[in-house]
Structures are given as structure tokens and as C-alpha cells.
Coordinates of C-alpha atoms and ligand atoms in Angstrom, one line a residue:
M1 CA -46.6 58.0 -72.4
Y2 CA -48.4 60.0 -70.1
A3 CA -49.8 63.1 -71.5
E4 CA -49.5 66.8 -70.1
L5 CA -52.9 67.7 -71.2
I6 CA -56.3 65.9 -72.3
I7 CA -59.6 67.3 -73.5
K8 CA -62.6 65.8 -73.2
N9 CA -66.1 65.8 -74.1
I10 CA -65.8 67.8 -76.6
G11 CA -69.2 68.0 -78.8
N12 CA -68.0 68.7 -82.2
L13 CA -64.7 68.3 -82.6
I14 CA -62.9 69.3 -86.2
T15 CA -59.9 68.1 -86.7
M16 CA -59.0 68.3 -90.6
G17 CA -58.7 64.7 -90.8
E18 CA -54.8 64.4 -92.0
G19 CA -54.3 67.5 -93.3
D20 CA -51.1 66.5 -95.4
K21 CA -52.3 68.9 -98.1
P22 CA -54.5 71.9 -99.1
R23 CA -58.3 70.8 -99.7
A24 CA -59.2 72.0 -103.2
G25 CA -62.5 72.4 -104.5
K26 CA -65.3 69.8 -103.3
E27 CA -63.0 68.2 -100.8
M28 CA -63.3 72.1 -98.7
G29 CA -66.7 71.1 -97.5
E30 CA -65.8 67.0 -97.0
V31 CA -65.3 67.6 -93.5
E32 CA -66.0 65.3 -90.5
I33 CA -67.3 65.9 -87.2
I34 CA -66.4 63.9 -84.4
K35 CA -68.9 63.9 -81.4
D36 CA -68.2 63.9 -78.1
G37 CA -64.5 64.1 -78.8
Y38 CA -61.1 63.7 -77.0
I39 CA -57.5 64.9 -77.9
V40 CA -54.5 64.1 -75.7
I41 CA -51.2 66.2 -75.9
K42 CA -47.7 65.6 -75.1
D43 CA -44.7 67.8 -75.7
G44 CA -47.0 70.4 -77.3
R45 CA -47.9 68.1 -79.9
F46 CA -51.2 65.9 -80.6
L47 CA -50.8 62.9 -79.5
E48 CA -54.2 60.6 -79.8
I49 CA -57.2 62.1 -81.1
G50 CA -60.4 59.8 -80.7
S51 CA -64.3 59.6 -79.1
G52 CA -66.0 58.0 -76.5
E53 CA -63.7 56.6 -73.5
I54 CA -60.2 57.6 -73.3
D55 CA -57.4 54.8 -72.8
E56 CA -56.2 55.0 -69.3
I57 CA -52.9 54.8 -70.6
Y58 CA -52.5 58.4 -71.0
I59 CA -53.4 59.6 -67.8
G60 CA -50.8 60.1 -65.0
N61 CA -50.4 62.0 -61.7
T62 CA -49.4 64.8 -64.1
T63 CA -51.8 64.8 -66.6
L64 CA -54.4 67.8 -66.8
I65 CA -57.4 66.6 -67.7
K66 CA -60.1 69.5 -69.1
D67 CA -63.6 69.2 -69.7
A68 CA -65.0 70.9 -73.1
M69 CA -68.4 70.9 -71.6
G70 CA -70.3 69.8 -75.0
L71 CA -68.6 72.6 -77.0
T72 CA -66.7 73.0 -80.0
V73 CA -63.1 72.6 -81.3
T74 CA -61.0 73.1 -84.1
P75 CA -57.6 73.7 -84.5
G76 CA -55.6 77.0 -84.3
L77 CA -57.1 79.9 -86.8
I78 CA -54.3 80.7 -89.4
D79 CA -54.5 84.3 -90.6
P80 CA -52.5 83.9 -94.0
H81 CA -52.4 87.8 -95.1
T82 CA -51.8 90.9 -92.9
H83 CA -49.9 94.0 -93.2
L84 CA -49.3 93.7 -89.5
V85 CA -46.1 96.1 -88.5
H86 CA -46.7 99.8 -89.3
G87 CA -47.0 103.4 -87.9
G88 CA -50.1 105.2 -87.3
S89 CA -53.5 104.9 -88.5
R90 CA -55.5 106.8 -91.6
E91 CA -58.5 107.4 -90.2
N92 CA -58.2 111.2 -91.3
E93 CA -58.9 109.3 -95.0
F94 CA -62.3 108.1 -93.5
S95 CA -64.5 110.9 -94.4
K96 CA -63.7 110.5 -98.1
K97 CA -63.5 107.2 -98.7
L98 CA -67.2 107.7 -97.1
E99 CA -68.0 110.3 -100.0
G100 CA -67.0 107.6 -102.1
V101 CA -63.4 108.3 -103.2
P102 CA -61.9 105.2 -104.6
Y103 CA -58.9 103.6 -103.1
M104 CA -56.5 104.1 -105.4
D105 CA -57.2 107.8 -106.2
I106 CA -56.6 108.5 -102.6
L107 CA -53.0 106.4 -103.1
K108 CA -52.5 109.0 -106.4
A109 CA -52.7 112.1 -104.1
G110 CA -50.2 110.5 -102.3
G111 CA -52.4 109.3 -99.3
G112 CA -53.0 106.0 -99.0
I113 CA -50.4 103.4 -98.7
L114 CA -47.8 106.3 -99.2
S115 CA -49.4 108.1 -95.7
T116 CA -48.7 105.2 -93.6
V117 CA -45.1 105.0 -95.3
N118 CA -44.7 108.6 -93.7
S119 CA -45.9 107.1 -90.7
T120 CA -44.0 103.3 -90.9
R121 CA -40.3 105.7 -91.7
Q122 CA -41.0 107.9 -88.8
A123 CA -41.8 105.7 -86.1
S124 CA -39.1 103.9 -84.5
F125 CA -38.2 99.9 -84.0
E126 CA -39.9 100.1 -79.9
E127 CA -43.3 101.8 -81.5
L128 CA -43.7 99.8 -84.2
Y129 CA -43.1 96.6 -81.9
I130 CA -45.8 97.8 -79.2
K131 CA -48.2 98.9 -82.4
A132 CA -47.7 95.2 -83.4
K133 CA -47.7 93.0 -80.2
K134 CA -51.3 95.1 -79.7
S135 CA -52.7 93.7 -82.9
L136 CA -51.4 89.9 -82.2
D137 CA -52.7 89.8 -78.7
I138 CA -56.3 90.7 -80.3
M139 CA -55.4 88.3 -83.1
L140 CA -54.5 86.0 -80.2
S141 CA -58.0 86.4 -78.7
F142 CA -60.1 85.5 -82.1
G143 CA -58.4 81.8 -81.7
V144 CA -55.3 82.9 -84.3
T145 CA -52.2 81.0 -83.7
T146 CA -50.2 81.4 -87.0
V147 CA -50.0 84.8 -89.1
E148 CA -48.1 85.6 -92.1
A149 CA -46.9 89.4 -91.9
K150 CA -45.5 91.9 -94.6
S151 CA -43.1 95.0 -94.9
G152 CA -44.1 97.4 -97.5
Y153 CA -44.5 100.6 -95.7
G154 CA -40.9 101.6 -96.0
L155 CA -40.4 101.4 -100.0
D156 CA -36.7 102.3 -98.8
I157 CA -34.0 99.2 -97.4
E158 CA -33.7 100.7 -94.3
T159 CA -37.2 100.6 -93.2
E160 CA -38.6 97.7 -94.8
L161 CA -35.6 95.8 -92.7
K162 CA -36.6 97.4 -89.7
Q163 CA -40.3 96.5 -90.3
L164 CA -39.0 93.0 -91.0
E165 CA -36.8 92.9 -87.7
V166 CA -40.1 93.6 -85.9
V167 CA -41.6 90.7 -87.2
K168 CA -38.8 88.1 -86.4
K169 CA -38.6 89.9 -82.9
L170 CA -42.3 89.5 -82.5
N171 CA -42.1 86.3 -83.9
E172 CA -39.5 84.9 -80.6
D173 CA -41.6 86.8 -78.5
H174 CA -45.2 86.1 -78.7
P175 CA -46.9 82.9 -78.9
I176 CA -48.1 83.2 -82.3
D177 CA -46.0 82.0 -84.7
L178 CA -45.4 84.6 -87.7
V179 CA -44.2 83.9 -91.7
S180 CA -42.5 87.0 -93.3
T181 CA -43.0 88.3 -96.7
Y182 CA -41.0 91.3 -98.0
L183 CA -43.5 93.5 -100.1
G184 CA -41.1 95.7 -101.1
A185 CA -43.2 96.4 -104.5
H186 CA -46.2 98.3 -102.3
A187 CA -46.3 101.7 -103.7
V188 CA -43.8 103.7 -105.9
P189 CA -42.5 106.3 -103.3
P190 CA -42.7 110.1 -104.7
E191 CA -38.8 109.6 -104.6
Y192 CA -38.7 107.6 -107.8
I193 CA -42.5 108.3 -109.4
E194 CA -40.6 109.8 -112.4
K195 CA -37.6 106.5 -112.1
K196 CA -39.7 103.8 -111.4
E197 CA -37.3 101.0 -113.4
D198 CA -34.8 102.3 -111.1
F199 CA -37.2 101.0 -107.9
V200 CA -37.7 97.8 -109.2
R201 CA -34.0 97.8 -109.4
E202 CA -33.5 98.5 -105.9
I203 CA -36.3 96.2 -104.7
I204 CA -34.8 93.4 -106.3
G205 CA -31.2 94.4 -105.1
A206 CA -32.6 94.1 -101.9
L207 CA -33.7 90.6 -102.0
P208 CA -30.2 89.0 -101.4
M209 CA -29.8 90.6 -98.3
I210 CA -32.8 90.1 -96.6
K211 CA -32.5 86.4 -97.8
E212 CA -29.0 85.9 -96.2
K213 CA -30.2 88.0 -93.3
Q214 CA -33.3 85.4 -93.1
L215 CA -35.4 88.2 -92.6
A216 CA -38.3 87.1 -95.3
E217 CA -39.8 83.3 -96.5
F218 CA -42.2 84.8 -98.9
C219 CA -41.7 87.7 -101.6
D220 CA -44.9 89.6 -102.6
V221 CA -45.7 92.1 -104.9
F222 CA -49.0 94.4 -105.1
C223 CA -50.1 93.8 -108.6
E224 CA -52.6 96.9 -109.5
E225 CA -53.1 99.6 -111.9
G226 CA -51.5 102.5 -110.5
A227 CA -48.8 99.8 -108.7
F228 CA -47.1 97.4 -110.4
S229 CA -47.7 96.2 -114.1
I230 CA -47.7 92.4 -114.4
E231 CA -44.6 92.9 -116.5
E232 CA -42.7 94.4 -113.4
T233 CA -44.5 91.7 -111.1
R234 CA -42.9 89.3 -113.2
K235 CA -39.7 90.5 -113.4
I236 CA -39.6 91.1 -109.0
L237 CA -40.8 87.8 -108.2
S238 CA -38.8 85.8 -110.9
A239 CA -35.5 87.4 -109.3
A240 CA -36.9 86.3 -105.9
K241 CA -38.0 82.5 -106.8
K242 CA -34.1 82.5 -108.4
L243 CA -32.7 83.4 -104.9
G244 CA -35.1 80.5 -103.1
F245 CA -38.1 83.0 -102.0
K246 CA -41.4 81.4 -101.9
L247 CA -44.2 83.9 -103.6
K248 CA -47.2 85.6 -103.1
I249 CA -48.9 88.4 -105.2
H250 CA -52.0 90.7 -104.6
A251 CA -53.4 89.7 -107.9
D252 CA -56.6 91.2 -109.9
E253 CA -58.1 93.1 -106.7
I254 CA -59.7 96.3 -108.8
V255 CA -58.4 95.5 -112.4
T256 CA -58.3 92.4 -113.9
L257 CA -54.4 92.6 -115.4
G258 CA -54.0 88.8 -115.4
G259 CA -52.3 88.3 -111.6
A260 CA -54.0 85.0 -111.2
E261 CA -52.7 84.0 -114.2
L262 CA -49.2 84.9 -113.5
S263 CA -49.6 83.6 -110.2
A264 CA -49.8 80.0 -111.8
E265 CA -47.4 80.9 -114.6
L266 CA -44.8 81.4 -111.2
G267 CA -45.9 78.5 -109.4
A268 CA -46.6 81.1 -106.5
V269 CA -48.1 79.7 -103.1
S270 CA -50.8 82.1 -103.5
A271 CA -52.7 84.7 -105.2
D272 CA -54.2 87.5 -102.8
H273 CA -57.7 89.3 -103.3
L274 CA -59.0 87.9 -106.8
M275 CA -62.0 90.0 -106.6
A276 CA -61.5 91.0 -110.3
A277 CA -60.0 87.6 -111.3
S278 CA -60.6 86.2 -115.0
E279 CA -62.5 82.5 -114.8
K280 CA -59.0 81.6 -116.9
G281 CA -57.1 82.8 -114.3
M282 CA -59.1 80.7 -112.1
E283 CA -58.4 77.7 -113.9
D284 CA -55.0 78.5 -114.0
M285 CA -54.8 78.3 -110.4
A286 CA -56.5 75.4 -110.2
D287 CA -54.5 73.0 -112.7
V288 CA -51.2 74.5 -110.6
G289 CA -52.5 74.1 -107.2
V290 CA -51.9 77.9 -106.1
I291 CA -53.9 78.5 -103.2
A292 CA -56.5 81.5 -103.3
D293 CA -56.6 83.7 -100.4
I294 CA -59.5 85.8 -100.0
L295 CA -60.0 88.9 -97.8
P296 CA -63.9 89.4 -97.5
T297 CA -62.9 92.3 -94.9
T298 CA -61.7 94.4 -97.9
S299 CA -64.1 94.0 -99.9
F300 CA -66.7 94.8 -96.9
N301 CA -64.8 97.8 -96.0
L302 CA -64.4 99.5 -99.6
N303 CA -67.6 98.6 -100.3
K304 CA -66.8 96.7 -103.4
D305 CA -67.9 93.2 -104.9
Y306 CA -66.7 90.1 -103.1
A307 CA -64.6 87.9 -105.0
C308 CA -66.6 84.7 -106.7
A309 CA -65.7 82.3 -104.4
R310 CA -68.1 79.5 -104.9
L311 CA -67.0 80.0 -108.6
M312 CA -63.5 78.9 -107.6
I313 CA -64.5 76.0 -105.7
E314 CA -66.4 74.7 -108.6
K315 CA -63.3 75.1 -110.6
G316 CA -61.4 72.9 -108.0
V317 CA -59.0 75.6 -106.5
A318 CA -58.5 75.5 -102.9
V319 CA -59.5 78.6 -100.9
A320 CA -58.1 80.3 -98.3
L321 CA -59.7 83.4 -96.1
S322 CA -57.6 85.9 -93.9
T323 CA -58.0 89.6 -92.5
D324 CA -55.7 91.8 -94.5
Y325 CA -55.5 93.5 -91.4
N326 CA -54.0 96.8 -92.6
P327 CA -54.8 100.7 -91.4
G328 CA -55.9 101.2 -95.1
S329 CA -58.2 99.0 -96.7
S330 CA -59.1 96.3 -94.1
P331 CA -58.6 98.4 -90.2
T332 CA -59.5 94.8 -88.4
E333 CA -57.8 92.0 -86.9
N334 CA -60.9 90.0 -86.6
L335 CA -60.5 86.7 -88.6
Q336 CA -63.8 85.3 -87.3
L337 CA -65.2 88.4 -89.4
A338 CA -63.5 87.5 -92.1
M339 CA -65.1 83.8 -91.9
Q340 CA -68.6 85.1 -91.2
L341 CA -68.4 87.2 -94.7
G342 CA -66.7 84.1 -95.7
S343 CA -70.3 82.6 -95.0
L344 CA -72.5 85.6 -95.4
K345 CA -70.9 87.1 -98.5
L346 CA -69.1 84.8 -100.5
K347 CA -71.8 81.8 -100.2
M348 CA -69.3 79.4 -98.4
T349 CA -70.6 76.8 -96.3
P350 CA -69.6 76.9 -92.4
K351 CA -67.0 73.5 -93.3
E352 CA -65.8 75.4 -96.4
V353 CA -64.5 78.6 -94.2
I354 CA -62.8 76.4 -91.5
T355 CA -61.0 74.4 -93.7
A356 CA -60.2 77.8 -95.5
V357 CA -58.5 79.4 -92.4
T358 CA -57.1 76.1 -91.0
V359 CA -55.6 73.5 -93.5
N360 CA -55.5 76.0 -96.7
S361 CA -54.4 79.1 -95.0
A362 CA -51.6 76.7 -93.2
Y363 CA -50.8 76.0 -96.7
S364 CA -51.1 79.0 -97.8
V365 CA -47.8 80.1 -95.5
D366 CA -46.0 77.0 -95.8
R367 CA -47.0 75.4 -92.6
G368 CA -49.0 73.1 -93.5
K369 CA -46.9 70.1 -92.6
E370 CA -46.6 71.4 -88.7
V371 CA -50.0 73.5 -88.1
G372 CA -53.6 73.4 -89.4
S373 CA -55.5 70.6 -88.6
I374 CA -55.6 68.5 -85.3
T375 CA -53.5 65.5 -86.3
K376 CA -51.1 63.2 -84.6
G377 CA -47.3 64.4 -84.4
K378 CA -48.6 68.3 -85.6
R379 CA -48.0 71.3 -83.0
A380 CA -50.6 71.0 -80.2
D381 CA -52.7 74.5 -81.4
F382 CA -56.1 74.9 -81.1
V383 CA -59.2 76.7 -80.5
I384 CA -62.2 76.0 -78.0
F385 CA -65.1 78.0 -79.2
D386 CA -67.9 79.4 -76.9
T387 CA -70.7 77.6 -79.5
P388 CA -72.5 74.5 -79.6
N389 CA -71.7 74.0 -83.4
L390 CA -69.3 75.1 -86.1
E391 CA -72.4 76.9 -88.0
Y392 CA -73.0 78.8 -84.7
I393 CA -69.4 80.2 -85.3
M394 CA -70.7 82.0 -88.9
Y395 CA -74.4 82.4 -88.0
H396 CA -73.9 84.6 -85.2
F397 CA -72.2 87.2 -86.5
G398 CA -69.9 90.5 -85.2
V399 CA -68.7 89.1 -81.8
N400 CA -65.7 87.1 -80.9
H401 CA -66.6 83.5 -80.0
T402 CA -63.1 82.1 -78.4
K403 CA -63.4 80.8 -75.4
D404 CA -59.7 78.8 -74.7
V405 CA -56.9 79.3 -77.0
Y406 CA -54.0 76.4 -76.9
K407 CA -50.4 77.3 -78.9
N408 CA -48.2 74.2 -78.5
G409 CA -50.3 72.3 -76.1
I410 CA -49.9 75.9 -73.9
Q411 CA -52.9 77.7 -72.7
V412 CA -52.9 81.3 -74.0
V413 CA -56.1 82.6 -73.8
L414 CA -58.8 81.9 -71.1
D415 CA -62.7 82.4 -71.3
G416 CA -61.5 85.1 -73.8
K417 CA -58.8 86.4 -72.3
V418 CA -55.1 86.5 -73.0
I419 CA -53.0 85.3 -70.4
Y420 CA -49.8 84.2 -71.4
Ligands
IZC501 O1 -52.5 100.1 -96.8 O2 -53.9 100.1 -98.3 N1 -53.7 96.7 -100.5 N2 -51.8 97.7 -99.8 C1 -53.1 97.1 -101.0 C2 -53.1 97.4 -99.1 C3 -54.4 97.2 -99.2 C4 -52.6 98.0 -97.9 C5 -52.5 99.3 -97.5
ZN502 ZN1 -52.9 93.1 -99.0

């Protein structure tokens, strides 16, 4: 019964309760905070959670007891939308962007996503691995313990597989747990511009092999004017669903195409971006329980409108937040910045924000039964923030508040430094 690890004297312990389902609508803000809390860990999982005196039965000779000195503890953060694995960077487009050239116009001119496709096709497995690992270390230092990672910079089978294999290897090697998504439908490569139907067929044709090799759990499509239409998205995702993939959609980011409505029609796990989602789309998502994955660092970086998070919450949608880490529209690994913008720009309360990056983001990557809350039996992934309370994380913006991070009960960040 002896514990491996006990964290005591937690000023504000944010557990997210049972964490047995996503929190939708006003439940997002109903977060209980335990004062003077403690957590008990055994076999890499939470054994007990409470406040005040700790029961002696857990304390043996080998039990490590750590004093959190009145700081704030939350579940490990989860980033449910990233384009983690890619070659190169796109600062060469930065001045164009500052002059006001729209994101999709840069793509149309052969840059943007297609520029990263070139770099990724040219990069070796090792180069992609080293670059992505560096980003994962940064994410870990920000308190992130689970990350979704998409392909989509190959647009040919060979490179898509290379990206997915890098994710698989990093999942084995790095403390962060990775959830893999096939985004073969990210852009149309120049060689298929005149025969898009063939490209859609090729994407669908790759699905059985990806499934068989267990290289992706989710299938995603960039459903946008200048990328893939509603019809094409429906076709690809329906085929993926039949094969047992879970679904995500890059939905209504720039143009109101009806991606939100489609996510509900197909029973997607999440619809992501939603800056231009219709009210009907939000209502459909609430009805079916599609999680709205909002990416405020992308709005910030593209200088675009923010998604209407308040309206979604009012309509009973479960909202998650992520970085969208990618070399074009959101070159940052900083989920705390997404949380801060979540409050400052999306007007989400700190309690809604922490819900969005823990329990809701866990369900957004179908890991809700394992992580996303400090609950008996779940994996002991948690963060000690060097802040007196939850509000402070959002209030004091633009810096990293992480002190210590634990993954499966093992310390992986100490005083802000990665130590695994
Ligand atoms: O590389 O620009 N929005 N895909 C859709 C992206 C952003 C990633 C990129
Ligand atoms: Zn994306």
C-alpha cells in the first residue's frame, strides 16, 4: 500500500474531479479547487487525493514526500492539435505576412504549406526526429504531457509515412504521450493541381495501410476554400470512419463552409479552429457532443478574429484549447500562451481555460479515461505551477509558470528545466 510519491502542502489543487466525460457549457466553469491539498502516487498512478492530514498508511521507508510550498497543481496539460513533425521553417514569408498578404494567398502562390512540404520531403527521418524532439522538450517545459501530432507535409505516401513513423518513434522515446493523426488532405500538391479527384482517391487509398501499420488513430482534413471542400472532406472522412479511424476536421477557419455542421454529421471527436463557424454549426456540435478545439495563438499570429468561445460555451459546447504548433500560422509550442489568450481574447474564465486544456483536451484526443484529471486510478501526470493560484497563470502572461512536471509519477521537469 506504500506510496512512491506524495505531494503535500498544495495551496490550490485543481483535480477536475472524476474527469469521466468532457465538460460542456457551463460545467466548464464549475471547477472545484482543493485548498491545502495532497496527492498520493503509486505505480505511476494517482492512489489518493485529499486535503489536510495525510493517512500514515501510505508512508513507508521508500516513500518520497515533496512539499509543494503552497503552490498550484493541475493535471498535466494536453495539446490536442499540433503539426509537430515538419522540416524547415517559414520566416522567409514573414515580411509578406506583415505587409498583409493573406495566409491562403501565400499557399496559392506555392508557398505556405507547400513550402513546408518541400522541406519535409527533403528532410531525413533523423532530421525530422531531432527537430520534433526539441519541440517536445519545449512543450514539456510548459507543462504539456500529452500531444496530438499530424502528418500532412508529405502529400505523397512515402513522406506521410515518414512523418507518422517519426511520431511513433518519439512516442516510444519521449516522456510526452503522442496521439497520431493522418492529415493526408492538408493541401493539394502541385503535381495534382489539375486532377484533384485523383489526389482524393490517393488519400483514401492510403488509409488501409496506415490503419494496418497502426500509424494513426485519427484522420483529419483541412476543409477550407483553397484546400478541401465539404464534399471532398465528407468523402475522405466517411472512408476513414468505415475503417475505424476517429475523426477531426480543420473546420471553418477562414470561410464559413459548414465544417462545424459536417463534424456533427460525421460524429467527429473534434472540430478545430471554428473562427468562422455558424451558430447552427455550434448547435449541431453541442447536440452530438463534438468538442470545439479552439486555437487562439493562430488568430493572434494571423491577426484574425478569434473564435466565439463564449457563444459556444453558452450553447453547451465542450471547448478545448491548443497551440496548433506549425511553421506557418502558429509557430509556437507555448500552450500557456494559448491559455492566456483564451482568457484575454476568448474571454474564458481561468476555470474554463484549465478545463479546456485538461479534461476536454484529453477527450479531444480520446485519452479521457487515462489522463486529463487528477483522479484515483488515472496516470499521475501533473504540473506544479510556480503561482499562488489558478488565475495567476492567465493574469501574468507571456512567461512560463511551470516549476515541476511529473509524467506517470516520474519527475521530468525540475524548476522549469527538462530533466528526463
Ligand atoms: O503549415 O500552415 N492551417 N494548416 C492549416 C496549417 C495551418 C499548417 C501550416
Ligand atoms: Zn492545424
